[in-house]
Coordinates of C-alpha atoms in Angstrom, one line a residue:
Chain A
M985 CA 16.8 44.7 64.1
D986 CA 19.6 45.2 61.5
Y987 CA 18.9 43.2 58.3
V988 CA 21.7 40.6 58.8
E989 CA 19.8 39.1 61.7
E990 CA 16.9 38.5 59.1
I991 CA 19.4 36.7 57.1
K992 CA 20.7 34.8 60.1
Q993 CA 17.2 33.3 60.7
L994 CA 17.7 30.9 57.7
G995 CA 19.1 28.2 59.8
E996 CA 16.1 28.2 62.0
Q997 CA 13.7 28.5 59.0
I998 CA 15.1 25.2 57.6
L999 CA 13.9 23.3 60.5
F1000 CA 10.3 24.5 59.8
K1001 CA 8.0 21.4 60.1
S1002 CA 5.1 22.1 57.8
K1003 CA 4.7 20.1 55.0
L1004 CA 2.6 20.9 51.7
E1005 CA 0.9 17.5 50.7
I1006 CA 0.9 16.8 47.1
P1007 CA -2.2 14.5 46.2
D1008 CA -1.4 11.3 44.2
D1009 CA -4.0 11.7 41.8
I1010 CA -3.3 15.0 40.3
E1011 CA -1.9 15.2 36.7
N1012 CA 0.0 18.5 37.1
I1013 CA 1.1 21.3 39.3
V1014 CA 0.7 25.3 38.9
I1015 CA 2.8 27.4 41.2
A1016 CA 1.8 31.1 41.2
G1017 CA 4.4 33.6 43.1
M1018 CA 6.3 36.8 42.3
G1019 CA 9.7 38.0 43.0
G1020 CA 11.1 36.8 46.6
S1021 CA 8.0 34.4 47.0
G1022 CA 8.3 33.2 43.4
I1023 CA 11.6 32.0 43.8
A1024 CA 10.3 29.0 45.9
G1025 CA 8.2 27.5 42.9
R1026 CA 11.3 28.0 40.6
I1027 CA 13.6 25.8 43.0
F1028 CA 10.8 23.3 43.6
K1029 CA 10.2 23.1 39.6
E1030 CA 13.8 22.2 39.1
I1031 CA 14.2 19.6 41.9
Y1032 CA 10.4 17.8 41.7
N1033 CA 10.0 15.8 38.5
K1034 CA 7.2 13.5 39.3
K1035 CA 4.6 15.6 37.9
P1036 CA 4.9 18.6 35.3
V1037 CA 5.2 21.7 37.3
I1038 CA 4.5 25.1 35.5
T1039 CA 5.2 28.3 37.5
V1040 CA 3.2 31.5 36.9
D1041 CA 4.7 35.0 37.4
N1042 CA 1.6 37.1 35.9
Y1043 CA -1.9 37.8 36.2
D1044 CA -2.8 34.8 34.0
I1045 CA -3.1 31.0 34.3
P1046 CA -2.7 28.4 31.6
E1047 CA -5.9 27.2 29.8
F1048 CA -5.1 23.4 30.9
V1049 CA -5.8 24.2 34.6
N1050 CA -8.7 22.0 35.7
N1051 CA -9.9 19.7 38.8
R1052 CA -6.8 17.5 38.3
T1053 CA -4.3 20.6 38.8
L1054 CA -3.0 21.1 42.2
F1055 CA -2.6 25.2 42.5
I1056 CA -0.2 26.5 44.8
A1057 CA -0.4 30.1 45.3
I1058 CA 2.8 31.5 47.1
S1059 CA 3.0 35.0 48.4
Y1060 CA 4.8 36.2 51.6
S1061 CA 2.7 39.1 52.4
G1062 CA -0.6 37.4 50.9
N1063 CA -1.4 40.5 49.0
T1064 CA 0.5 40.4 45.8
E1065 CA -1.8 41.5 43.1
E1066 CA -0.7 39.3 40.3
T1067 CA -1.0 36.0 42.5
I1068 CA -4.4 36.8 44.0
T1069 CA -5.6 37.4 40.3
A1070 CA -4.2 34.0 39.2
L1071 CA -5.5 32.4 42.3
R1072 CA -9.0 33.6 41.7
K1073 CA -8.9 32.3 38.0
A1074 CA -7.7 29.0 39.2
R1075 CA -10.5 28.8 41.6
I1076 CA -13.1 29.2 38.9
K1077 CA -11.5 26.5 37.0
G1078 CA -11.9 24.0 39.8
A1079 CA -8.1 23.6 40.7
I1080 CA -7.2 22.0 43.9
I1081 CA -6.0 25.2 45.9
K1082 CA -3.2 25.5 48.5
A1083 CA -1.2 28.5 49.5
I1084 CA 2.0 29.4 51.6
T1085 CA 1.6 32.8 53.1
S1086 CA 2.0 34.9 56.3
G1087 CA -1.7 36.1 56.1
G1088 CA -3.1 38.9 53.8
K1089 CA -5.9 38.2 51.3
L1090 CA -4.4 34.8 50.5
G1091 CA -4.6 33.7 54.1
K1092 CA -8.2 34.5 54.4
E1093 CA -9.2 33.3 50.8
V1094 CA -7.6 29.8 51.0
D1095 CA -8.6 27.4 53.8
D1096 CA -5.7 25.1 53.0
S1097 CA -2.8 27.5 53.6
I1098 CA 0.4 26.8 55.4
I1099 CA 0.8 30.3 57.5
I1100 CA 4.3 31.2 58.2
P1101 CA 5.8 34.1 60.5
K1102 CA 5.1 37.6 59.6
G1103 CA 7.6 40.6 59.8
L1104 CA 10.2 39.6 57.4
Q1105 CA 11.2 40.8 54.1
P1106 CA 9.9 38.3 51.7
R1107 CA 13.4 37.5 50.4
S1108 CA 14.6 36.7 54.0
A1109 CA 11.7 34.2 54.5
I1110 CA 12.9 31.6 51.6
G1111 CA 13.3 29.1 54.2
Y1112 CA 9.6 29.1 55.2
L1113 CA 8.6 29.7 51.7
T1114 CA 10.4 26.7 50.1
V1115 CA 10.6 24.0 53.1
P1116 CA 7.0 23.1 52.8
L1117 CA 7.2 22.4 49.2
L1118 CA 10.5 20.4 49.6
R1119 CA 9.1 18.2 52.4
G1120 CA 6.1 17.7 50.0
A1121 CA 8.6 16.4 47.3
G1122 CA 9.6 13.9 49.8
F1123 CA 12.6 15.3 51.4
K1124 CA 13.4 14.1 54.8
G1125 CA 14.2 15.5 58.3
G1126 CA 17.7 14.4 58.3
D1127 CA 18.6 16.5 55.2
F1128 CA 16.9 19.7 56.8
E1129 CA 19.1 19.1 60.0
E1130 CA 22.1 18.8 58.0
A1131 CA 21.3 22.0 56.0
A1132 CA 20.7 23.9 59.1
K1133 CA 24.1 22.9 60.4
Y1134 CA 26.1 24.1 57.5
V1135 CA 24.0 27.2 57.3
K1136 CA 24.6 28.2 60.6
K1137 CA 28.3 27.6 60.2
I1138 CA 28.3 30.1 57.3
D1139 CA 26.7 32.6 59.7
E1140 CA 29.8 32.2 62.1
K1141 CA 32.4 33.2 59.6
T1142 CA 31.4 35.8 57.0
N1143 CA 34.6 37.6 56.2
E1144 CA 35.2 35.8 53.0
Y1145 CA 31.8 37.2 51.5
E1146 CA 32.6 40.5 52.7
E1147 CA 35.8 40.4 50.9
I1148 CA 33.9 39.7 47.7
A1149 CA 31.5 42.4 48.3
E1150 CA 34.4 44.8 48.8
D1151 CA 35.8 43.6 45.2
I1152 CA 32.4 44.3 43.6
W1153 CA 32.1 47.5 45.1
K1154 CA 35.6 48.8 44.7
G1155 CA 35.5 48.0 41.1
R1156 CA 31.8 48.9 40.9
K1157 CA 31.2 45.5 39.1
T1158 CA 27.9 43.9 37.7
P1159 CA 27.5 40.4 39.0
V1160 CA 26.8 37.7 36.7
I1161 CA 25.8 34.2 38.1
F1162 CA 26.0 31.2 36.3
G1163 CA 24.1 28.3 37.9
T1164 CA 24.5 24.5 37.6
P1165 CA 21.8 21.7 37.4
P1166 CA 19.8 20.9 39.5
F1167 CA 20.3 24.3 40.9
S1168 CA 20.0 26.6 38.0
E1169 CA 17.6 28.8 39.5
L1170 CA 19.6 29.7 42.4
A1171 CA 21.5 31.8 40.0
Y1172 CA 18.1 33.6 39.7
R1173 CA 17.9 33.7 43.4
W1174 CA 21.3 35.5 43.5
K1175 CA 20.4 38.0 40.8
T1176 CA 17.2 39.1 42.7
Q1177 CA 19.3 39.4 46.0
F1178 CA 21.8 41.7 44.1
N1179 CA 18.9 43.8 42.9
E1180 CA 16.9 44.0 46.2
N1181 CA 19.5 44.0 48.8
S1182 CA 22.7 45.7 47.0
K1183 CA 20.4 47.8 44.5
I1184 CA 22.6 46.8 41.7
I1185 CA 21.9 45.4 38.2
S1186 CA 22.8 41.8 38.0
Y1187 CA 22.4 39.0 35.3
W1188 CA 21.9 35.3 35.5
S1189 CA 22.3 32.0 33.2
Y1190 CA 23.0 28.5 33.7
F1191 CA 25.4 25.5 32.4
P1192 CA 25.1 24.1 29.6
E1193 CA 22.5 26.5 28.1
L1194 CA 25.1 29.4 28.4
N1195 CA 27.6 27.5 26.3
H1196 CA 25.3 28.1 23.2
N1197 CA 25.4 31.9 23.6
D1198 CA 26.9 33.7 26.4
T1199 CA 30.2 31.9 25.6
M1200 CA 30.5 34.2 22.5
A1201 CA 30.0 37.3 24.6
L1202 CA 32.6 36.0 27.3
E1203 CA 35.0 35.7 24.6
N1204 CA 34.5 39.1 23.2
D1205 CA 32.8 41.6 25.3
Y1206 CA 33.9 45.0 25.2
R1207 CA 33.5 45.5 28.9
K1208 CA 34.3 42.1 30.3
E1209 CA 36.3 43.5 33.0
Q1210 CA 33.6 45.1 34.4
F1211 CA 31.6 42.2 35.4
Y1212 CA 32.1 39.7 38.2
F1213 CA 31.5 36.2 37.3
F1214 CA 30.3 33.5 39.7
V1215 CA 29.7 29.9 39.4
L1216 CA 27.4 28.0 41.7
N1217 CA 28.4 24.6 41.7
S1218 CA 27.4 21.6 43.6
K1219 CA 28.4 17.9 44.2
F1220 CA 25.2 17.2 42.2
A1221 CA 26.6 18.7 39.0
D1222 CA 27.9 16.0 36.8
K1223 CA 31.4 15.6 35.2
K1224 CA 30.2 17.0 32.0
I1225 CA 29.2 20.2 33.7
Q1226 CA 32.3 20.5 35.5
D1227 CA 34.2 20.0 32.3
R1228 CA 32.1 22.7 30.6
I1229 CA 32.8 25.1 33.4
R1230 CA 36.7 24.4 33.2
I1231 CA 36.9 24.8 29.4
T1232 CA 34.6 27.9 29.2
S1233 CA 36.9 29.6 31.5
D1234 CA 40.1 28.7 29.7
L1235 CA 38.9 29.3 26.3
C1236 CA 37.2 32.5 27.0
K1237 CA 39.9 33.7 29.5
V1238 CA 37.4 34.6 32.2
N1239 CA 37.9 34.0 35.9
F1240 CA 35.1 32.3 37.7
K1241 CA 34.6 32.8 41.3
M1242 CA 33.5 29.4 42.3
I1243 CA 30.9 29.3 45.0
E1244 CA 30.5 25.7 46.3
G1245 CA 27.5 24.0 47.9
E1246 CA 28.0 22.3 51.2
G1247 CA 27.0 19.1 52.8
D1248 CA 26.0 15.7 51.4
S1249 CA 22.2 16.3 50.6
I1250 CA 20.6 18.2 47.8
I1251 CA 18.9 20.4 50.8
S1252 CA 21.9 21.1 52.2
Q1253 CA 23.8 22.0 49.0
L1254 CA 20.5 24.1 48.0
F1255 CA 20.4 26.2 51.2
T1256 CA 24.3 26.9 51.6
L1257 CA 24.3 28.1 48.0
I1258 CA 21.6 30.5 48.6
H1259 CA 22.9 31.6 52.1
K1260 CA 26.5 32.8 50.6
G1261 CA 24.4 34.8 48.2
D1262 CA 22.8 36.6 50.8
Y1263 CA 25.9 37.6 52.5
I1264 CA 27.7 38.9 49.5
S1265 CA 24.6 40.9 48.4
Y1266 CA 24.0 42.2 52.0
Y1267 CA 27.8 43.4 52.3
V1268 CA 27.7 44.9 48.8
A1269 CA 24.8 47.2 50.4
R1270 CA 26.6 48.1 53.5
K1271 CA 29.8 49.1 51.3
R1272 CA 27.6 51.4 49.3
D1273 CA 25.9 52.7 52.8
I1274 CA 22.6 51.8 51.2
D1275 CA 19.8 50.1 53.3
P1276 CA 19.5 46.6 52.2
R1277 CA 16.1 46.2 53.7
D1278 CA 14.6 49.1 52.0
V1279 CA 12.2 48.3 48.9
S1280 CA 10.3 51.4 49.3
I1281 CA 10.3 51.9 45.6
I1282 CA 7.8 48.9 45.2
E1283 CA 5.4 50.6 47.4
K1284 CA 5.4 53.7 45.5
L1285 CA 5.0 51.7 42.3
K1286 CA 2.0 49.9 43.7
K1287 CA 0.5 53.4 44.9
E1288 CA 0.9 54.6 41.4
L1289 CA -0.7 51.5 39.8
E1290 CA -3.7 51.8 42.1
K1291 CA -4.1 55.7 41.2
S1292 CA -3.9 54.6 37.5
D1293 CA -6.6 51.9 37.9
I1294 CA -8.9 54.3 39.5
N1295 CA -8.5 56.9 36.8
K1296 CA -9.3 54.5 34.2
Chain B
M283 CA 26.7 35.3 1.4
D284 CA 26.6 38.2 3.9
Y285 CA 24.8 37.2 7.2
V286 CA 22.4 39.8 6.7
E287 CA 21.0 37.7 3.7
E288 CA 20.3 34.9 6.2
I289 CA 18.5 37.4 8.4
K290 CA 16.3 38.4 5.4
Q291 CA 15.2 34.9 4.9
L292 CA 12.9 35.1 7.8
G293 CA 10.0 36.4 5.8
E294 CA 9.8 33.4 3.7
Q295 CA 10.5 30.9 6.6
I296 CA 7.2 32.1 8.0
L297 CA 5.3 30.9 5.1
F298 CA 6.8 27.3 5.8
K299 CA 3.8 24.9 5.6
S300 CA 5.0 21.9 7.9
K301 CA 2.8 21.3 10.9
L302 CA 3.9 19.5 14.1
E303 CA 0.6 17.7 15.0
I304 CA -0.4 17.5 18.9
P305 CA -2.2 14.4 19.5
D306 CA -5.4 14.9 21.6
D307 CA -4.9 12.3 24.2
I308 CA -1.4 13.2 25.4
E309 CA -1.2 14.6 29.0
N310 CA 1.9 16.7 28.6
I311 CA 4.5 18.2 26.2
V312 CA 8.3 18.0 26.9
I313 CA 10.4 20.2 24.3
A314 CA 14.4 19.5 24.3
G315 CA 16.4 22.2 22.7
M316 CA 19.5 24.4 23.4
G317 CA 20.2 27.9 22.3
G318 CA 19.1 29.0 19.0
S319 CA 17.0 25.8 18.7
G320 CA 15.8 25.9 22.3
I321 CA 14.2 29.3 21.8
A322 CA 11.4 27.7 19.6
G323 CA 10.3 25.6 22.6
R324 CA 10.4 28.7 24.8
I325 CA 8.3 30.7 22.6
F326 CA 5.6 28.0 22.1
K327 CA 5.6 27.3 26.0
E328 CA 4.4 30.9 26.5
I329 CA 1.8 30.9 23.9
Y330 CA 0.3 27.5 23.9
N331 CA -1.7 26.7 27.0
K332 CA -3.8 23.5 26.4
K333 CA -1.5 21.1 27.9
P334 CA 1.6 21.7 30.2
V335 CA 4.8 22.3 28.4
I336 CA 8.0 21.7 30.0
T337 CA 11.3 22.8 28.3
V338 CA 14.4 21.0 28.7
D339 CA 17.8 22.5 28.2
N340 CA 20.1 19.8 29.7
Y341 CA 21.1 16.4 29.3
D342 CA 18.2 15.1 31.7
I343 CA 14.5 14.6 31.3
P344 CA 11.8 14.7 33.9
E345 CA 10.8 11.7 35.8
F346 CA 7.2 11.9 34.8
V347 CA 8.0 11.4 31.1
N348 CA 5.8 8.3 29.9
N349 CA 3.8 6.9 27.1
R350 CA 1.3 9.9 27.7
T351 CA 4.0 12.5 26.9
L352 CA 4.8 14.0 23.4
F353 CA 8.4 14.5 23.4
I354 CA 9.7 17.1 20.7
A355 CA 13.3 17.2 20.1
I356 CA 14.6 20.5 18.3
S357 CA 18.1 20.7 17.1
Y358 CA 18.8 22.8 13.8
S359 CA 22.3 20.7 13.3
G360 CA 20.5 17.6 14.7
N361 CA 23.7 16.7 16.6
T362 CA 23.3 18.6 19.9
E363 CA 24.9 16.5 22.7
E364 CA 22.4 17.6 25.2
T365 CA 19.4 17.3 23.1
I366 CA 20.2 13.6 21.8
T367 CA 20.9 12.6 25.2
A368 CA 17.6 13.6 26.5
L369 CA 15.8 12.1 23.3
R370 CA 17.1 8.7 24.2
K371 CA 16.0 9.0 27.7
A372 CA 12.6 9.8 26.4
R373 CA 12.5 7.0 23.9
I374 CA 13.3 4.6 26.9
K375 CA 10.4 6.1 28.8
G376 CA 8.0 5.3 25.9
A377 CA 7.5 9.1 25.0
I378 CA 5.9 9.8 21.7
I379 CA 8.8 11.2 19.7
K380 CA 8.8 14.0 17.3
A381 CA 11.6 16.2 16.1
I382 CA 12.3 19.5 14.3
T383 CA 15.9 19.3 12.5
S384 CA 17.9 19.7 9.4
G385 CA 19.2 16.2 9.8
G386 CA 22.1 14.7 11.6
K387 CA 21.7 12.2 14.3
L388 CA 18.3 13.3 15.1
G389 CA 17.0 13.1 11.4
K390 CA 18.3 9.5 11.5
E391 CA 17.0 8.5 15.1
V392 CA 13.4 10.0 14.8
D393 CA 11.1 8.8 12.1
D394 CA 8.6 11.5 12.8
S395 CA 10.8 14.6 11.9
I396 CA 9.9 17.6 10.4
I397 CA 13.2 18.2 8.0
I398 CA 14.2 22.0 7.6
P399 CA 16.6 23.2 5.1
K400 CA 20.5 23.0 5.9
G401 CA 23.1 25.8 5.7
L402 CA 22.0 28.3 8.1
Q403 CA 22.9 29.4 11.5
P404 CA 20.4 27.8 14.0
R405 CA 19.7 31.2 15.2
S406 CA 18.8 32.3 11.6
A407 CA 16.4 29.2 11.1
I408 CA 14.1 30.6 14.0
G409 CA 11.0 30.6 11.3
Y410 CA 11.6 27.0 10.3
L411 CA 12.1 26.0 13.8
T412 CA 9.1 27.8 15.3
V413 CA 6.4 27.6 12.7
P414 CA 5.6 23.9 12.7
L415 CA 4.9 24.2 16.5
L416 CA 2.7 27.3 15.9
R417 CA 0.6 25.9 13.4
G418 CA 0.3 22.6 15.5
A419 CA -1.1 25.0 18.2
G420 CA -3.7 26.0 15.9
F421 CA -2.5 29.3 14.3
K422 CA -3.8 29.8 10.7
G423 CA -2.4 30.6 7.4
G424 CA -3.7 34.3 7.3
D425 CA -1.6 35.1 10.3
F426 CA 1.7 33.7 8.9
E427 CA 0.7 35.7 5.7
E428 CA 0.4 38.7 7.7
A429 CA 3.7 38.1 9.8
A430 CA 5.7 37.5 6.6
K431 CA 4.5 40.9 5.1
Y432 CA 5.3 42.9 8.1
V433 CA 8.5 41.0 8.4
K434 CA 9.6 41.9 4.7
K435 CA 8.6 45.5 5.3
I436 CA 11.1 45.7 8.2
D437 CA 13.8 44.4 5.8
E438 CA 13.1 47.3 3.4
K439 CA 14.3 50.0 6.1
T440 CA 16.8 49.0 8.4
N441 CA 18.3 52.5 9.2
E442 CA 16.5 52.9 12.3
Y443 CA 18.0 49.6 13.9
E444 CA 21.4 50.8 12.5
E445 CA 21.1 53.9 14.4
I446 CA 20.3 52.0 17.7
A447 CA 23.3 49.7 17.1
E448 CA 25.3 52.9 16.7
D449 CA 24.4 54.3 20.1
I450 CA 25.0 50.9 21.7
W451 CA 28.6 50.6 20.1
K452 CA 29.3 54.3 20.7
G453 CA 28.7 54.1 24.4
R454 CA 30.0 50.4 24.6
K455 CA 26.5 49.9 26.2
T456 CA 25.1 46.5 27.6
P457 CA 21.7 45.9 26.3
V458 CA 19.3 44.9 28.9
I459 CA 15.9 43.7 27.3
F460 CA 12.6 43.6 29.1
G461 CA 10.0 41.4 27.5
T462 CA 6.0 41.7 28.1
P463 CA 3.4 38.8 28.2
P464 CA 2.6 36.8 26.1
F465 CA 6.3 37.4 24.6
S466 CA 8.3 37.6 27.6
E467 CA 10.8 34.8 26.1
L468 CA 11.7 37.3 23.1
A469 CA 13.7 39.2 25.5
Y470 CA 15.7 35.9 25.9
R471 CA 15.9 35.6 22.1
W472 CA 17.2 39.1 21.8
K473 CA 19.7 38.6 24.6
T474 CA 21.3 35.4 22.9
Q475 CA 21.2 37.4 19.5
F476 CA 23.4 40.1 21.2
N477 CA 25.7 37.4 22.6
E478 CA 26.0 35.2 19.3
N479 CA 25.8 37.9 16.6
S480 CA 27.5 41.0 18.4
K481 CA 29.5 39.1 20.8
I482 CA 28.5 41.2 23.9
I483 CA 26.9 40.5 27.2
S484 CA 23.3 41.1 27.6
Y485 CA 20.7 40.7 30.1
W486 CA 17.0 40.2 30.0
S487 CA 13.9 39.9 32.2
Y488 CA 10.1 40.8 31.7
F489 CA 7.4 42.5 33.3
P490 CA 5.5 42.3 35.7
E491 CA 8.2 39.9 37.3
L492 CA 11.0 42.7 37.0
N493 CA 8.9 45.0 39.2
H494 CA 9.7 42.8 42.0
N495 CA 13.6 42.8 41.8
D496 CA 15.2 44.8 38.9
T497 CA 13.2 47.8 39.9
M498 CA 15.3 48.4 42.8
A499 CA 18.5 48.1 40.7
L500 CA 17.0 50.5 37.9
E501 CA 16.5 53.0 40.6
N502 CA 20.0 53.1 42.3
D503 CA 22.5 51.1 40.1
Y504 CA 26.1 52.7 40.1
R505 CA 26.5 52.0 36.3
K506 CA 23.0 52.9 35.0
E507 CA 24.2 55.1 32.5
Q508 CA 26.2 52.2 30.8
F509 CA 23.1 49.9 30.0
Y510 CA 20.8 50.4 27.1
F511 CA 17.2 49.5 28.1
F512 CA 14.8 47.9 25.7
V513 CA 11.1 47.1 26.2
L514 CA 9.5 44.7 23.7
N515 CA 5.8 45.8 23.6
S516 CA 2.9 44.6 21.9
K517 CA -0.7 45.1 21.6
F518 CA -1.4 42.0 23.4
A519 CA 0.0 43.3 26.6
D520 CA -2.6 44.5 28.7
K521 CA -3.2 47.8 30.4
K522 CA -1.8 46.9 33.6
I523 CA 1.4 46.2 31.9
Q524 CA 1.4 49.2 30.1
D525 CA 0.9 51.1 33.3
R526 CA 3.8 49.1 34.6
I527 CA 6.3 50.2 32.0
R528 CA 5.3 54.0 32.3
I529 CA 5.5 54.1 36.0
T530 CA 8.8 52.1 36.2
S531 CA 10.3 54.3 33.7
D532 CA 9.1 57.6 35.7
L533 CA 9.9 56.2 39.2
C534 CA 13.3 55.0 38.5
K535 CA 14.1 57.8 35.9
V536 CA 15.2 55.3 33.2
N537 CA 14.6 55.8 29.5
F538 CA 13.3 52.6 27.9
K539 CA 13.6 52.2 24.0
M540 CA 10.3 50.9 23.1
I541 CA 10.0 48.4 20.4
E542 CA 6.6 47.8 19.2
G543 CA 5.5 44.4 17.5
E544 CA 3.5 45.0 14.2
G545 CA 0.4 43.5 12.7
D546 CA -2.9 42.5 14.3
S547 CA -2.1 38.8 15.1
I548 CA -0.1 37.0 17.7
I549 CA 2.0 35.6 14.8
S550 CA 2.9 38.9 13.2
Q551 CA 3.7 40.7 16.6
L552 CA 5.9 37.8 17.6
F553 CA 7.9 37.7 14.5
T554 CA 8.4 41.5 13.9
L555 CA 9.5 41.7 17.5
I556 CA 12.2 39.1 16.7
H557 CA 13.0 40.5 13.6
K558 CA 13.9 43.9 14.8
G559 CA 16.3 42.4 17.4
D560 CA 17.9 40.6 14.5
Y561 CA 19.0 43.7 12.9
I562 CA 20.1 45.7 16.0
S563 CA 22.4 42.8 17.1
Y564 CA 23.6 42.4 13.5
Y565 CA 24.5 45.9 13.1
V566 CA 26.3 46.1 16.4
A567 CA 28.5 43.4 15.1
R568 CA 29.0 45.4 11.8
K569 CA 30.1 48.5 13.8
R570 CA 32.7 46.4 16.0
D571 CA 34.0 44.8 13.0
I572 CA 33.2 41.4 14.0
D573 CA 31.6 38.7 12.0
P574 CA 28.1 38.3 13.2
R575 CA 28.0 34.7 11.8
D576 CA 31.1 33.4 13.6
V577 CA 30.7 31.2 16.4
S578 CA 33.9 29.1 16.2
I579 CA 34.3 29.1 20.1
I580 CA 31.4 26.7 20.2
E581 CA 32.9 24.3 18.1
K582 CA 36.4 24.6 20.0
L583 CA 34.5 24.0 23.1
K584 CA 32.8 20.8 21.6
K585 CA 36.4 19.6 20.9
E586 CA 37.8 20.2 24.4
L587 CA 34.8 18.5 25.7
E588 CA 35.2 15.3 23.6
K589 CA 39.1 15.1 24.4
S590 CA 38.1 15.5 28.2
D591 CA 35.4 12.6 27.6
I592 CA 38.0 10.5 26.0
N593 CA 40.6 10.8 28.7
K594 CA 38.4 10.1 31.6

């Protein structure tokens, strides 16, 4: 199966029916996950605001975790070392434990797991990984149906994304992605897709925070022409943010390639913004004649880490 | 006063005696701050683990904020639009409000403010902005004295940092900074210093998260030789992290410029890691013959934003 077939599954994944229930009487939520699995927690954290949400992308958990904490472990493979270590620590502290995984150790160790289909790259399972959290947050079926419709429409006509990829590849550009609230973390998702699919360095930040630092670089950087600047925009970014985008572009004399979310709901804007980045990063890999699916370096790294553990 | 004199104030700032008291009976902490002021909350959040800490770098506050929330507004000038807006929303929700500021609207609106000296760039006030939080977190005087000692030692011999800056400038390199826990966010501080002082684009991430995405780019990027890779290391980064640094460098054939924290305490490692980045970013500006202090583009942006507000 060509990797683009994995990407095209997103529309179906969005209709995934599982819901991760969030108990009323908890005080906080801690979500552990790394890389392609971790992004689900990052997205949820920015959209769900009823309880404090802390994301963990390390071996450790915060001291405050206790029996009033909902601890959600997310690992597509179910075997991510950092996430499993964090989970075991949370269990000792008495947290309420849930998981989203395709199996592995996580599937065995957590009774209250949402099990998702195997066989994908974790980053291509973003629908399965994210939808149960979003349903838990209270988003309803109609929103997911709208999102699926717009995502499938993107699949039908991708030449626009291929052209952007061609510009990036021809100029050997480094993509810089700027997010806008409430989707700031999608800039991070794009960055990781360029890393993993295209195997190129990429950088992210978001409005309005970037106006306090990146702006100076955008005005004066000595290699400005070598970066390709994206802004991920949505109809949920308010007028002040729209002003900031326009004024930053004018003052710094930088062209932003505007990427717009589609549809009326948060869910539709969210997944359409994700999907466009999937295609652009995929096509950069194809232009470079690199396998977008291949992440064998991570497996090599894991083996070397295990060797190092045994020797000490 | 040359900007380097501002940088040299850090040693004294670390001995700042003010403490932001954290009440026992709160459920969570929300810290609002942007850019050079916001970094204080980011650092605190990673080190303080007794309650959930959420940082806000936008106009909005989370829905969960209530009278069991400690809301800390941090703005050096006291007039940051986003922070003032967030503060007013938190007040309506009944949060316990505190602030760290040199004055401005924030100084007027918040009775329980820690007032710090005026006249610096916000990013040069990092000692004043951070120390009250760290004292509130329970760190003791001896640690701050150790930190001040090591920071002042750095001031005495800076040619090493000037040489690194020369390498960056000569090669027109783009700095990439990788943090390590519990100082991941210091990589973000370095990135913003390169943005504001040197006026160059810079990028950050941290171990172990970067092993799930950047690693693929480090192996294969088409412009790898054009980036300058730093790793901020400390004696608090455990063996697994040290293994990851070494193995990533080996597998991806990338040289990491290792920057080590100094001293025995978390506080000393923290501020020495900050200070080395201050010097390197300062010297890049000097090599470029650019004023490291100048951030007039931010003022222009604010004026344009105000005009746009009035017209609509």
